[in-house]
Short mmCIF file of C-alpha atoms in Angstrom, two decimals:
data_model
loop_
_atom_site.label_atom_id
_atom_site.label_comp_id
_atom_site.label_asym_id
_atom_site.label_seq_id
_atom_site.Cartn_x
_atom_site.Cartn_y
_atom_site.Cartn_z
CA MET A 1 -5.72 -5.70 8.82
CA PRO A 2 -6.16 -1.94 9.23
CA PRO A 3 -3.23 0.46 8.85
CA ASN A 4 -0.55 0.64 11.51
CA SER A 5 -1.86 1.06 15.07
CA ASP A 6 1.41 0.62 16.97
CA GLY A 7 1.41 2.58 20.22
CA ALA A 8 -2.27 3.53 19.88
CA THR A 9 -5.19 2.54 22.12
CA GLN A 10 -8.15 0.65 20.70
CA CYS A 11 -11.56 1.51 22.16
CA ASP A 12 -14.92 -0.19 21.83
CA ALA A 13 -17.22 1.66 19.45
CA LEU A 14 -19.77 2.23 22.22
CA GLU A 15 -17.12 3.87 24.40
CA THR A 16 -15.99 6.56 21.96
CA GLU A 17 -17.42 9.91 20.94
CA TRP A 18 -17.12 8.92 17.25
CA ASP A 19 -19.67 7.34 14.94
CA ILE A 20 -19.96 6.30 11.29
CA SER A 21 -23.06 5.44 9.26
CA PHE A 22 -23.53 4.09 5.73
CA THR A 23 -26.13 6.45 4.27
CA ASN A 24 -26.42 5.98 0.50
CA TRP A 25 -25.47 3.90 -2.54
CA ALA A 26 -26.21 4.41 -6.23
CA TYR A 27 -25.03 2.99 -9.55
CA ASP A 28 -25.09 5.23 -12.63
CA LYS A 29 -25.36 2.85 -15.57
CA ASP A 30 -24.80 5.58 -18.17
CA ASP A 31 -21.49 6.69 -16.65
CA ASP A 32 -20.68 3.22 -15.27
CA LEU A 33 -19.94 4.69 -11.83
CA THR A 34 -20.86 3.56 -8.31
CA TYR A 35 -21.49 6.22 -5.65
CA VAL A 36 -21.18 5.41 -1.93
CA ARG A 37 -21.76 7.82 0.96
CA TYR A 38 -21.01 7.68 4.68
CA GLU A 39 -21.62 10.13 7.51
CA VAL A 40 -18.92 10.42 10.17
CA CYS A 41 -19.53 12.35 13.38
CA THR A 42 -17.87 13.44 16.60
CA SER A 43 -20.34 13.73 19.45
CA ALA A 44 -20.68 16.97 21.40
CA VAL A 45 -20.26 15.02 24.67
CA ASN A 46 -18.43 11.89 25.75
CA PRO A 47 -20.58 8.74 26.04
CA PHE A 48 -21.28 6.91 29.28
CA ASN A 49 -18.32 4.69 30.22
CA SER A 50 -16.17 6.62 27.77
CA CYS A 51 -12.62 5.45 27.05
CA ASN A 52 -11.63 9.11 26.66
CA PRO A 53 -9.66 10.16 29.76
CA ALA A 54 -10.30 13.83 28.98
CA ASP A 55 -13.48 15.66 29.95
CA ASP A 56 -14.13 16.98 26.43
CA PRO A 57 -14.61 14.97 23.22
CA VAL A 58 -11.56 14.60 20.96
CA CYS A 59 -11.68 15.40 17.24
CA ILE A 60 -11.61 12.67 14.63
CA ALA A 61 -8.26 12.75 12.81
CA GLY A 62 -8.88 10.24 10.05
CA LEU A 63 -10.96 7.39 8.65
CA PHE A 64 -10.03 4.12 6.94
CA ILE A 65 -12.53 1.95 5.05
CA GLN A 66 -11.40 -1.46 3.78
CA ILE A 67 -12.99 -3.36 0.87
CA PRO A 68 -14.72 -6.60 1.91
CA CYS A 69 -12.81 -8.86 -0.46
CA LEU A 70 -9.39 -10.01 -1.59
CA CYS A 71 -8.83 -9.59 -5.30
CA GLU A 72 -6.23 -8.72 -7.88
CA ILE A 73 -7.25 -5.13 -8.47
CA CYS A 74 -5.48 -1.78 -8.46
CA LEU A 75 -7.70 0.22 -6.14
CA PRO A 76 -6.30 3.68 -7.07
CA GLU A 77 -7.22 3.00 -10.71
CA VAL A 78 -10.71 1.76 -9.82
CA THR A 79 -11.32 4.80 -7.58
CA TYR A 80 -12.76 7.65 -9.66
CA HIS A 81 -13.19 10.24 -6.90
CA MET A 82 -13.04 10.70 -3.13
CA GLN A 83 -14.70 13.58 -1.30
CA PRO A 84 -13.13 15.01 0.76
CA SER A 85 -9.77 14.26 -0.83
CA GLY A 86 -8.21 11.02 0.35
CA LYS A 87 -6.01 8.13 -0.77
CA ALA A 88 -6.76 4.66 -2.11
CA THR A 89 -4.23 2.25 -0.59
CA ILE A 90 -3.21 -0.97 -2.33
CA ALA A 91 -1.34 -2.40 0.65
CA PHE A 92 -4.47 -2.56 2.84
CA GLN A 93 -7.03 -2.51 -0.01
CA GLY A 94 -9.09 0.43 1.17
CA TRP A 95 -9.53 4.19 1.30
CA ILE A 96 -8.16 6.59 3.88
CA TRP A 97 -8.89 10.21 4.74
CA PHE A 98 -7.09 12.60 7.10
CA ASP A 99 -9.79 15.13 7.95
CA GLU A 100 -10.46 16.75 11.30
CA ILE A 101 -14.07 16.44 12.50
CA LYS A 102 -14.63 18.56 15.59
CA ALA A 103 -16.92 17.86 18.53
CA GLY A 104 -20.58 18.34 17.62
CA GLU A 105 -19.88 18.13 13.88
CA CYS A 106 -20.53 15.57 11.13
CA GLU A 107 -19.01 15.16 7.68
CA GLU A 108 -20.20 13.31 4.58
CA ILE A 109 -17.61 10.98 3.06
CA ASP A 110 -18.07 10.00 -0.60
CA ILE A 111 -16.40 7.29 -2.68
CA VAL A 112 -17.01 7.08 -6.43
CA LEU A 113 -15.79 3.96 -8.24
CA HIS A 114 -15.44 2.98 -11.87
CA GLY A 115 -17.87 0.20 -12.72
CA PHE A 116 -20.45 -1.57 -10.61
CA ALA A 117 -19.66 -2.30 -6.95
CA ASP A 118 -22.14 -4.02 -4.67
CA MET A 119 -22.10 -3.49 -0.90
CA ASN A 120 -20.85 -6.16 1.50
CA GLU A 121 -19.72 -6.18 5.10
CA GLY A 122 -16.22 -4.76 5.48
CA MET A 123 -14.08 -3.04 8.07
CA TYR A 124 -13.65 0.58 9.10
CA LYS A 125 -11.25 2.31 11.45
CA ILE A 126 -11.64 5.79 12.97
CA PHE A 127 -8.53 7.58 14.26
CA GLY A 128 -8.66 10.12 17.07
CA MET A 129 -6.36 13.09 17.54
CA ASP A 130 -5.22 11.65 20.89
CA GLY A 131 -3.98 8.29 19.59
CA ARG A 132 -7.15 6.33 20.37
CA TYR A 133 -9.00 4.50 17.60
CA GLN A 134 -11.99 2.27 17.07
CA VAL A 135 -12.49 -0.60 14.61
CA GLY A 136 -15.81 -2.00 13.48
CA MET A 137 -17.79 -3.56 10.66
CA ILE A 138 -19.85 -1.60 8.11
CA GLU A 139 -21.23 -2.02 4.60
CA THR A 140 -18.39 -1.24 2.17
CA PRO A 141 -18.17 -1.21 -1.64
CA ASN A 142 -16.93 -4.41 -3.25
CA PRO A 143 -15.28 -3.52 -6.58
CA CYS A 144 -13.87 -7.03 -7.09
CA TYR A 145 -16.87 -9.23 -6.43
CA TYR A 146 -16.11 -11.34 -9.50
CA TYR A 147 -12.54 -12.20 -8.41
CA THR A 148 -11.40 -14.93 -6.03
CA SER A 149 -7.66 -14.34 -5.81
CA ASN A 150 -5.56 -12.65 -3.15
CA PRO A 151 -4.36 -9.20 -4.36
CA PHE A 152 -0.96 -9.73 -2.79
CA ARG A 153 -0.47 -13.22 -4.27
CA PRO A 154 -1.73 -13.11 -7.85
CA ASP A 155 -0.29 -16.51 -8.70
CA ASP A 156 -2.18 -18.33 -5.92
CA SER A 157 -5.38 -18.81 -7.86
CA ASP A 158 -7.11 -18.12 -11.10
CA SER A 159 -8.16 -14.47 -11.12
CA SER A 160 -10.30 -14.71 -14.23
CA SER A 161 -13.97 -13.89 -14.04
CA ASP A 162 -17.03 -15.83 -15.05
CA SER A 163 -18.96 -12.58 -15.36
CA SER A 164 -20.43 -11.88 -18.78
CA ASP A 165 -20.55 -8.14 -18.12
CA ASP A 166 -18.20 -6.65 -20.73
CA SER A 167 -18.12 -3.33 -18.89
CA HIS A 168 -15.66 -4.86 -16.40
CA ASP A 169 -13.06 -5.97 -18.95
CA ASN A 170 -10.77 -3.16 -17.80
CA TYR A 171 -10.31 -4.94 -14.46
CA ALA A 172 -8.22 -7.73 -15.88
CA PRO A 173 -5.47 -9.56 -13.99
CA ALA A 174 -2.00 -8.03 -13.85
CA PRO A 175 -0.59 -7.93 -17.40
CA THR A 176 2.35 -10.02 -18.48
CA ASP A 177 5.49 -7.94 -18.86
CA PRO A 178 6.87 -8.58 -22.38
CA ASP A 179 10.42 -8.05 -21.10
CA MET A 180 9.97 -10.63 -18.36
CA GLY A 181 7.78 -13.12 -20.18
CA CYS A 182 5.71 -13.70 -17.06
CA THR A 183 3.29 -12.01 -14.67
CA PRO A 184 5.10 -9.72 -12.16
CA ARG A 185 5.13 -10.95 -8.57
CA GLY A 186 2.58 -9.63 -6.09
CA LEU A 187 3.36 -7.24 -3.24
CA ASP A 188 2.73 -9.57 -0.30
CA PHE A 189 6.30 -9.10 0.93
CA VAL A 190 5.54 -5.47 1.92
CA GLU A 191 1.89 -6.03 2.85
CA ASP A 192 2.55 -5.25 6.53
CA LYS A 193 5.00 -2.42 5.78
CA CYS A 194 2.92 0.00 3.68
CA ASP A 195 -0.23 2.01 4.29
CA PHE A 196 -0.04 3.64 0.84
CA LEU A 197 1.48 2.39 -2.40
CA CYS A 198 2.42 5.39 -4.54
CA GLN A 199 2.98 5.65 -8.26
CA TYR A 200 6.73 5.41 -8.86
CA ASP A 201 6.93 8.60 -10.94
CA ALA A 202 4.97 10.50 -8.27
CA SER A 203 7.17 9.46 -5.36
CA GLU A 204 10.21 11.17 -3.91
CA PHE A 205 12.08 7.85 -4.03
CA SER A 206 14.05 6.53 -6.99
CA GLY A 207 16.75 4.00 -7.77
CA THR A 208 18.88 2.99 -10.73
CA PHE A 209 21.09 0.05 -11.56
CA VAL A 210 24.65 1.41 -11.84
CA GLU A 211 26.90 -1.50 -12.80
CA ARG A 212 27.79 -5.17 -12.60
CA ARG A 213 31.37 -6.10 -11.69
CA TYR A 214 32.91 -9.58 -11.82
CA ASP A 215 36.01 -10.27 -9.72
CA ASP A 216 37.66 -13.35 -11.23
CA THR A 217 40.22 -13.50 -8.43
CA ASN A 218 37.53 -14.04 -5.77
CA ASN A 219 34.97 -15.51 -8.18
CA ALA A 220 32.34 -13.01 -7.07
CA THR A 221 29.91 -10.68 -8.84
CA THR A 222 28.87 -7.31 -7.41
CA PHE A 223 25.73 -5.43 -8.42
CA VAL A 224 25.60 -1.71 -7.60
CA TYR A 225 22.50 0.52 -7.30
CA GLU A 226 22.11 4.22 -6.58
CA ILE A 227 19.09 5.25 -4.53
CA SER A 228 17.88 8.73 -3.67
CA ALA A 229 15.10 10.76 -2.07
CA ASP A 230 14.05 13.91 -3.93
CA LEU A 231 13.60 17.24 -2.17
CA THR A 232 10.68 18.44 -4.26
CA LEU A 233 8.90 15.57 -6.03
CA ASN A 234 6.12 14.55 -3.69
CA ASP A 235 2.85 14.00 -5.58
CA CYS A 236 2.13 10.86 -3.55
CA HIS A 237 1.35 12.82 -0.34
CA PRO A 238 1.33 16.46 -1.49
CA ASP A 239 0.10 17.90 1.80
CA GLU A 240 3.25 16.73 3.59
CA PRO A 241 6.98 17.30 3.06
CA PRO A 242 9.06 14.59 1.36
CA VAL A 243 10.03 11.78 3.72
CA ALA A 244 13.31 9.98 4.29
CA LEU A 245 13.95 6.70 2.49
CA ASP A 246 14.02 4.02 5.19
CA GLU A 247 13.84 0.73 3.28
CA PHE A 248 15.06 -0.43 -0.14
CA TYR A 249 14.30 -3.82 -1.69
CA VAL A 250 15.88 -5.51 -4.71
CA ARG A 251 13.80 -8.47 -5.83
CA LEU A 252 14.30 -11.22 -8.38
CA GLY A 253 12.13 -11.13 -11.49
CA CYS A 254 9.18 -13.47 -11.84
CA ASP A 255 11.19 -15.51 -14.37
CA CYS A 256 13.79 -16.38 -11.71
CA ASP A 257 12.89 -18.75 -8.87
CA PRO A 258 15.53 -19.61 -6.25
CA LEU A 259 16.48 -23.28 -5.90
CA SER A 260 15.41 -23.19 -2.24
CA GLU A 261 14.28 -20.79 0.49
CA THR A 262 17.89 -20.34 1.62
CA PHE A 263 19.58 -20.31 -1.79
CA LEU A 264 20.02 -16.51 -1.96
CA GLN A 265 21.46 -16.50 1.55
CA SER A 266 23.93 -19.21 0.60
CA ILE A 267 25.33 -17.30 -2.41
CA THR A 268 25.24 -13.77 -0.95
CA LYS A 269 28.75 -12.90 0.22
CA ALA A 270 28.18 -9.26 1.20
CA MET A 271 25.74 -6.33 1.19
CA GLU A 272 26.96 -2.74 1.51
CA PRO A 273 25.74 -1.17 3.70
CA TYR A 274 24.62 -4.06 5.88
CA GLY A 275 21.34 -5.63 4.77
CA THR A 276 19.38 -8.86 5.03
CA VAL A 277 18.59 -11.62 2.54
CA ASN A 278 15.19 -13.26 2.08
CA GLU A 279 13.90 -16.00 -0.18
CA ASN A 280 13.72 -13.87 -3.35
CA TYR A 281 14.88 -10.38 -2.39
CA TRP A 282 17.51 -8.33 -0.57
CA VAL A 283 16.54 -5.46 1.73
CA TRP A 284 18.29 -2.56 3.44
CA SER A 285 16.40 -1.21 6.49
CA ASN A 286 16.77 1.87 8.70
CA LEU A 287 18.57 3.75 5.93
CA GLU A 288 17.19 7.16 7.00
CA LEU A 289 18.29 8.61 3.65
CA LYS A 290 17.14 12.22 3.89
CA PRO A 291 15.46 14.07 1.00
CA GLY A 292 18.18 15.49 -1.24
CA ASP A 293 20.66 12.70 -0.45
CA LYS A 294 21.90 9.79 -2.56
CA LEU A 295 23.47 6.48 -1.60
CA GLU A 296 25.13 3.59 -3.44
CA VAL A 297 24.26 0.10 -2.24
CA SER A 298 25.69 -3.17 -3.47
CA ILE A 299 25.11 -6.91 -3.44
CA THR A 300 28.02 -9.32 -3.88
CA LEU A 301 27.22 -12.87 -4.94
CA GLU A 302 29.38 -15.96 -5.16
CA GLY A 303 30.28 -16.94 -8.71
CA GLU A 304 29.84 -15.20 -12.05
CA MET A 305 26.28 -13.95 -12.26
CA GLU A 306 24.40 -12.17 -15.02
CA TYR A 307 21.61 -9.66 -14.43
CA SER A 308 17.99 -9.90 -15.57
CA VAL A 309 14.72 -8.03 -15.10
CA GLY A 310 13.58 -7.64 -11.49
CA ASP A 311 11.97 -4.85 -9.49
CA LEU A 312 12.86 -2.28 -6.85
CA THR A 313 10.68 -1.25 -3.91
CA PHE A 314 11.15 1.76 -1.64
CA GLY A 315 9.60 2.65 1.72
CA GLY A 316 9.50 5.60 4.11
CA ASN A 317 7.44 6.85 7.06
CA SER A 318 5.72 10.22 7.20
CA ASP A 319 5.50 12.41 10.27
CA ASN A 320 1.91 11.26 10.87
CA GLY A 321 3.07 7.66 11.33
CA TYR A 322 1.94 6.21 8.01
CA ALA A 323 4.23 4.29 5.69
CA PHE A 324 4.53 5.16 2.00
CA CYS A 325 5.95 2.66 -0.48
CA THR A 326 6.57 2.67 -4.21
CA ASN A 327 7.60 0.03 -6.71
CA ASP A 328 9.32 0.66 -10.04
CA TRP A 329 7.09 -1.61 -12.17
#
């Protein structure tokens, strides 16, 4: 699905003043790079039967292009260059730009990818300044044509390739973590929460495990974490101020499978502040932890529990309505 469209109005492509065309594709064998170009325009006049209630055309505010496949691939690493500057999003497996295109103007949009990428039918979404948007199909680069697995569920199927092209060896499945002894879990549990997945060390969010406490009187174990939002570190979305931390997830490691879907709920005695328990993770929502602030959160479990390797995920919403997430892998 495209990035969040809550509260926006979808228009038919023939009823908007916006247009997109796939104009060029090239593969440079020497550099092992694929070049893809689009042209995006805002018409000088509204079309007949326009869905625009205003008399004048409205500027384009952004563009999203989604890859036409599901595969276990880290799109930011595969993406060599975007012109104008944009973001490769893992959560929705595509590329997004926030560039204003005024009435009567067109702009060329370029994507350059590592390796060979054929073109297949994918999805695009154009955002208007007034909250309207249009969704349609267009030829999009397919950097994972030799994979068959879902990027958010890497354990669902074999993600190995039958391709004999050695130039694609760098697009291997997710590596096994030597500390965990298994392949880290996918990110399907935040698939509908994040428009961008940021590098952990480039995000304003961070968290650390503080301590484990066992209360033998109540036969309960408490795990404490400190989370924070930095005032200055913001390389994930540098053109915007740091955002508040809204959601924090603590997830079991891939070497730890619950006995049932409700097992964690049955042994969780308390979460401070209030949170919710899922099959293999705990989550605190609506934290609204402002940049510069810190907060201790805790999980109390029944019985004497040890700790092992898991992962932490953080989420926050920017002023433009897009969600940024990061994971501490």
